């Protein structure tokens, strides 16, 4: 559920009319709902309340400092994949000491920074990485807390680019050689074996792959507890959200109207299914959700620049492009697109919805039916709170979009639209080109 809905015919985020945000801050602009983020977080925490649980919000889904502070206030820790993300958490006032550091390519500098920040666990993806962490910790006279990422080789049944738990993916260490990797870690003097981790993929809409993966690694987790006295098991992130019916799924009635087998995964089902498997372990359980917590808590507001009526094909050309929201171009992802001002008197229009970037791939939707829109009107991309702004680029020298956070009737700019000066601030013309 989420807090985007029409009040009368005007699309609101909580108590704020999105047209007001667009009028004040322009477009394209990401708008996030603080209440939706809090509700998602609390529902997930409540669904696993019988466990010694720590939710480590996966920063990469949406790492705006305001969003990170909101999570810190809610009691979350963080899942980090770079030094930059660690610095963001510290800058936002989040607790690095409760957070975990993941990723297949940690550099020496990143390991050093994470050790000095006192992260709770390094999630190690290879044996050479164990050696490197040991080496850096030794140099600093420290012991690095580690957990090895197990690749359980299950099919998450999601898009190939966001599947991570199959043996052909670059992530983790196969279960059959994991015992040897832990034995190798135990021999390294500057490591402390603290946990075990897995993450099988993103945008999972059924609980079955999670169950399969947890069941597959459980015996090994118990073995690690007996051998090394590990403290925690991180089951990763990956809970999916609703994209197709994104607007309607804001209301409880939409969920209630679905038959048991057709309802997308809810945190309640996730928790009720996994809790009985995890509770007997007697370990701290870490979750690393990203998309689930913020995905349906954000929209991208964009202006209609042109309506181009072609022979046999109409194009709605927006001021947002693939550089602002790359998911459709990159993953063939679906985003529901709705007008900020609904008008039932308008005829329906079938159109390709595209951005202004010089790439055929800069297409958000093909042959989409929506209410006829006119130049200067605004639309919203639903479910754009995760992997939206964080994947944005400056392609075509387009400035990074603005970001706004809503809470109740209030809204504030939490990231200014980038200026041209900021875009080129670090670029230089070398002396040998200056005549
Ligand atoms: C990306 C990632 C997550 C978050 O995935 P979501 O699908 O957004 O929940 C969690 N853990 C790891 C290790 C990741 O790489």
PDB file of C-alpha atoms and ligand atoms in Angstrom, residues 58 60-61 79 81 102 149 197 199 201-203 236-239 288-292 387, ligand 1:
ATOM      1  CA  UNK A  58      19.875  -1.328   0.821  1.00  0.00           C
ATOM      2  CA  UNK A  60      21.542   1.668  -3.589  1.00  0.00           C
ATOM      3  CA  UNK A  61      17.772   1.707  -4.177  1.00  0.00           C
ATOM      4  CA  UNK A  79      23.438  -2.343   3.440  1.00  0.00           C
ATOM      5  CA  UNK A  81      28.044  -1.382  -1.594  1.00  0.00           C
ATOM      6  CA  UNK A 102      28.568  -5.849   0.431  1.00  0.00           C
ATOM      7  CA  UNK A 149      27.998 -14.637   0.777  1.00  0.00           C
ATOM      8  CA  UNK A 197      24.866 -14.067   4.012  1.00  0.00           C
ATOM      9  CA  UNK A 199      20.854 -12.640  -1.616  1.00  0.00           C
ATOM     10  CA  UNK A 201      17.853 -11.501  -6.644  1.00  0.00           C
ATOM     11  CA  UNK A 202      15.508  -8.570  -6.878  1.00  0.00           C
ATOM     12  CA  UNK A 203      11.791  -7.985  -7.566  1.00  0.00           C
ATOM     13  CA  UNK A 236      19.345 -10.502   1.757  1.00  0.00           C
ATOM     14  CA  UNK A 237      16.684  -8.389   0.105  1.00  0.00           C
ATOM     15  CA  UNK A 238      14.653  -8.876  -3.025  1.00  0.00           C
ATOM     16  CA  UNK A 239      10.997  -8.529  -1.998  1.00  0.00           C
ATOM     17  CA  UNK A 288      18.575  -6.137   3.237  1.00  0.00           C
ATOM     18  CA  UNK A 289      15.471  -4.811   1.515  1.00  0.00           C
ATOM     19  CA  UNK A 290      15.815  -1.939  -0.915  1.00  0.00           C
ATOM     20  CA  UNK A 291      13.070  -1.837  -3.520  1.00  0.00           C
ATOM     21  CA  UNK A 292      10.314  -3.011  -1.155  1.00  0.00           C
ATOM     22  CA  UNK A 387      16.487   2.488  -8.663  1.00  0.00           C
TER      23      UNK A 387
HETATM   24  C1  LIG B   1      20.737  -4.896  -4.309  1.00  0.00           C
HETATM   25  C2  LIG B   1      20.925  -5.702  -3.079  1.00  0.00           C
HETATM   26  C3  LIG B   1      19.921  -5.739  -2.110  1.00  0.00           C
HETATM   27  C4  LIG B   1      18.593  -5.050  -2.272  1.00  0.00           C
HETATM   28  O1  LIG B   1      17.800  -5.653  -3.243  1.00  0.00           O
HETATM   29  P1  LIG B   1      16.270  -5.230  -3.405  1.00  0.00           P
HETATM   30  O2  LIG B   1      15.764  -6.087  -4.489  1.00  0.00           O
HETATM   31  O3  LIG B   1      16.228  -3.795  -3.752  1.00  0.00           O
HETATM   32  O4  LIG B   1      15.591  -5.513  -2.106  1.00  0.00           O
HETATM   33  C5  LIG B   1      20.184  -6.444  -0.958  1.00  0.00           C
HETATM   34  N1  LIG B   1      21.361  -7.096  -0.758  1.00  0.00           N
HETATM   35  C6  LIG B   1      22.337  -7.088  -1.683  1.00  0.00           C
HETATM   36  C7  LIG B   1      23.601  -7.804  -1.413  1.00  0.00           C
HETATM   37  C8  LIG B   1      22.153  -6.392  -2.870  1.00  0.00           C
HETATM   38  O5  LIG B   1      23.108  -6.408  -3.794  1.00  0.00           O
END
